[in-house]
Short mmCIF file of C-alpha atoms in Angstrom, two decimals:
data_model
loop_
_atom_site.label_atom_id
_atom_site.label_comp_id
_atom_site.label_asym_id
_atom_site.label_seq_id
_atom_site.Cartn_x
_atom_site.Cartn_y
_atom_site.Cartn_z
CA UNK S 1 9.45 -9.34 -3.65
CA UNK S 2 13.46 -8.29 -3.21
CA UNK S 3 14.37 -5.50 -4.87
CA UNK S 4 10.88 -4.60 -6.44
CA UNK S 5 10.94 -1.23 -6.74
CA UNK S 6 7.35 0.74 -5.82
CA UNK S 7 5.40 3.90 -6.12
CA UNK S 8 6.36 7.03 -4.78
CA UNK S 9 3.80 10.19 -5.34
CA UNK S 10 0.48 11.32 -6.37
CA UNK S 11 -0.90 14.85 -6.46
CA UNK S 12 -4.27 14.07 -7.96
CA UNK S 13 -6.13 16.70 -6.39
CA UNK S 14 -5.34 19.40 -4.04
CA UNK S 15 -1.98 20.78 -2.55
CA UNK S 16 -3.25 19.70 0.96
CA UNK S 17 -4.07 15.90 -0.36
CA UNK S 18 -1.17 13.51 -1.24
CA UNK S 19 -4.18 11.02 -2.98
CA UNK S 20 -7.59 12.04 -3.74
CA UNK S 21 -9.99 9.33 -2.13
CA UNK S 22 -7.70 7.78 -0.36
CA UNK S 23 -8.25 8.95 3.46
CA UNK S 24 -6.14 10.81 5.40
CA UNK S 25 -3.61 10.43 7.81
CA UNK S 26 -0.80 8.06 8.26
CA UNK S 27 -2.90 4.91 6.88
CA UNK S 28 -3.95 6.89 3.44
CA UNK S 29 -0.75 6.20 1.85
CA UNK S 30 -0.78 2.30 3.07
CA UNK S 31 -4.54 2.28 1.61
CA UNK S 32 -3.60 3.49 -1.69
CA UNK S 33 -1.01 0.87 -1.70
CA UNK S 34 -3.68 -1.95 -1.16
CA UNK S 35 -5.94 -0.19 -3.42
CA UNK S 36 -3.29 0.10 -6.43
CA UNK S 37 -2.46 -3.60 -5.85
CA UNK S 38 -6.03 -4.77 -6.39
CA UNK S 39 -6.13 -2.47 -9.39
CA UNK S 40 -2.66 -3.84 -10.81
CA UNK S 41 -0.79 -0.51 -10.65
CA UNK S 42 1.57 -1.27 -7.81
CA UNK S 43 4.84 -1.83 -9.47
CA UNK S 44 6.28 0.79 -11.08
CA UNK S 45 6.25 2.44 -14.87
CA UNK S 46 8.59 5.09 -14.56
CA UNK S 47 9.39 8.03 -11.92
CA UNK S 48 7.74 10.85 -11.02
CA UNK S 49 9.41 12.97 -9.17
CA UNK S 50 8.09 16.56 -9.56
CA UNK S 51 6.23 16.80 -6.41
CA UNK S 52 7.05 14.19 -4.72
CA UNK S 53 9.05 16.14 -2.53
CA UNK S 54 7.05 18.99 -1.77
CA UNK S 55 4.39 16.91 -1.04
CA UNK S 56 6.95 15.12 2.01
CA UNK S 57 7.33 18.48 3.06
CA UNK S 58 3.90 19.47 3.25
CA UNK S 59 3.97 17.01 6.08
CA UNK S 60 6.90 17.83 7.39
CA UNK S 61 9.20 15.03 6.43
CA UNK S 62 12.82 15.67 5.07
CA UNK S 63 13.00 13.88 2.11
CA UNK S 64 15.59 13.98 -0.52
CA UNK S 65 15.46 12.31 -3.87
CA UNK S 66 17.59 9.47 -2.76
CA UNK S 67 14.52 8.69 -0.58
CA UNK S 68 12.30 8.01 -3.87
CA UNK S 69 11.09 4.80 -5.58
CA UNK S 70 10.41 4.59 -9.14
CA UNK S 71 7.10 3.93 -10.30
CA UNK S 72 3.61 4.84 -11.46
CA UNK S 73 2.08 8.21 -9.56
CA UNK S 74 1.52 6.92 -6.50
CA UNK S 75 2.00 7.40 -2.65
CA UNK S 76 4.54 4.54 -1.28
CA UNK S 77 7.68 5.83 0.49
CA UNK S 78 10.59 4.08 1.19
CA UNK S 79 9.74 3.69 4.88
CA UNK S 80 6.62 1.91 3.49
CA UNK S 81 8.57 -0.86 2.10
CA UNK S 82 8.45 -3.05 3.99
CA UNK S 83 5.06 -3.95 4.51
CA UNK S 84 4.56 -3.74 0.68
CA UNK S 85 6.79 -6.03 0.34
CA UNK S 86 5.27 -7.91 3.03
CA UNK S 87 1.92 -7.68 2.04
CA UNK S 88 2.66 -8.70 -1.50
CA UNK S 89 4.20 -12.42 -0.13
CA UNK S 90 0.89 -13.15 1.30
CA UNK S 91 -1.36 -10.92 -1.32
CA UNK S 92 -2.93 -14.48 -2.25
CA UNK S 93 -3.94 -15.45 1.05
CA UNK S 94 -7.79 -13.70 0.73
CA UNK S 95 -11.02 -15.09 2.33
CA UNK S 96 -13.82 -14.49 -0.58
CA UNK S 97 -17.29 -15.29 -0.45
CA UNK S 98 -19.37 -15.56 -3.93
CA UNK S 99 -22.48 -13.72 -3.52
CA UNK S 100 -26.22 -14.19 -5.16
CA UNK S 101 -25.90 -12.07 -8.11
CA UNK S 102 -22.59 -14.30 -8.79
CA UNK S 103 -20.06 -11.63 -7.86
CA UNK S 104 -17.15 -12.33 -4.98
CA UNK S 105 -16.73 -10.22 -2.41
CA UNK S 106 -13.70 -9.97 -0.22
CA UNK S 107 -14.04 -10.18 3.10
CA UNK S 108 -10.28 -9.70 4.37
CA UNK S 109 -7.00 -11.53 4.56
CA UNK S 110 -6.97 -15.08 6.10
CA UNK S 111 -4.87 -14.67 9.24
CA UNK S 112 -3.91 -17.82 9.48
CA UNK S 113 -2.72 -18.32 5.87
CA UNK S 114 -0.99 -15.13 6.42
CA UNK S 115 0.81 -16.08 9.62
CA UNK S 116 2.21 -19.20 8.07
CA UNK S 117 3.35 -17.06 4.41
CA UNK S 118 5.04 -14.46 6.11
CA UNK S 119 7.03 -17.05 8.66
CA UNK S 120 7.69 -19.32 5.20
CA UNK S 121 8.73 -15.71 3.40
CA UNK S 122 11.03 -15.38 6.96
CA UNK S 123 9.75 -11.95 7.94
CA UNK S 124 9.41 -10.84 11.31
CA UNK S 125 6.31 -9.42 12.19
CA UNK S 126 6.49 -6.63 14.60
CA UNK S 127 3.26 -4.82 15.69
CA UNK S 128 3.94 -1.83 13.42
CA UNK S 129 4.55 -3.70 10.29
CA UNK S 130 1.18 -5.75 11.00
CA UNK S 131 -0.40 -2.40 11.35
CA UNK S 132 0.77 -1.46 8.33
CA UNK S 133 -0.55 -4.46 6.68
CA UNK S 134 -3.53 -4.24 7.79
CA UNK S 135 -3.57 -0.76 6.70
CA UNK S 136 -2.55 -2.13 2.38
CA UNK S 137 -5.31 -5.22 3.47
CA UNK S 138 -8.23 -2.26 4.04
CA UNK S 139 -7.29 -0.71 0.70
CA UNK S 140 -7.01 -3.56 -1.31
CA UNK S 141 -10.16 -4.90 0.13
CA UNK S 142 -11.75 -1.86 -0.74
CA UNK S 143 -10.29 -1.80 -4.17
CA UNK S 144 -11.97 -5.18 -4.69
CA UNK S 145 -15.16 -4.46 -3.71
CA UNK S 146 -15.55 -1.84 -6.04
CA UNK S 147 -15.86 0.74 -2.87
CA UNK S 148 -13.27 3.32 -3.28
#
């Protein structure tokens, strides 16, 4: 997805939490990605920029506004890119088993679907950018599962 533009920030609860429910950390805001994917607020609606910002420097990043994607309150940066965008070329590629009371549940990403979309997509996989997808995979898995 060239060019898409993504999320940025989300203050939904506290000063000291980016995204309520989410987790913490440096996965949280790779979770919420996943999660807003399954939930089909990913791409953007318009920015949000108030405290965006503030919230960077609450962890110590220097961010300026340049640094900001359009989009629905949300928790993507711009160094997060990537593997959104990555993520997103294979976001079909799910292993999903149909249960007894006739619901599906998914169980994760098929690697090996994934391995041959991303080389068709020609990205590079380096071990932080699978990280990071595995990171959006947990959310959106969670997301789908109805356990967020």
């Amino acid at each position: 997805l060239v060019g898409s533009e993504m999320c940025i920030r989300d203050r939904s609860g506290s000063d000291q939490h980016l995204h309520g429910g989410c987790g913490e950390g440096q996965g949280g805001k790779l979770t919420w990605a996943g999660q807003a994917w399954a939930k089909g607020t990913l791409l953007p609606q318009e920015v949000e920029q108030d405290d965006a910002l503030a919230d960077a420097r609450l962890l110590g990043l220097e961010l300026g506004s340049d640094d900001l994607l359009p989009g629905e309150s949300g928790a993507v940066w711009r160094e997060h890119q990537a593997a959104v965008e990555a993520f997103l070329s294979i976001s079909t590629q799910w292993r999903v088993t149909g249960m007894a009371d006739g619901k599906l549940f998914a169980s994760g990403l098929d690697y090996g679907a994934v391995r041959t979309g991303l080389k068709l997509a020609g990205i590079k996989i380096t071990k932080r950018l699978w990280a990071q997808i595995r990171m959006i995979e947990i959310g959106a898995r969670r997301a789908m599962n109805g356990t967020t």
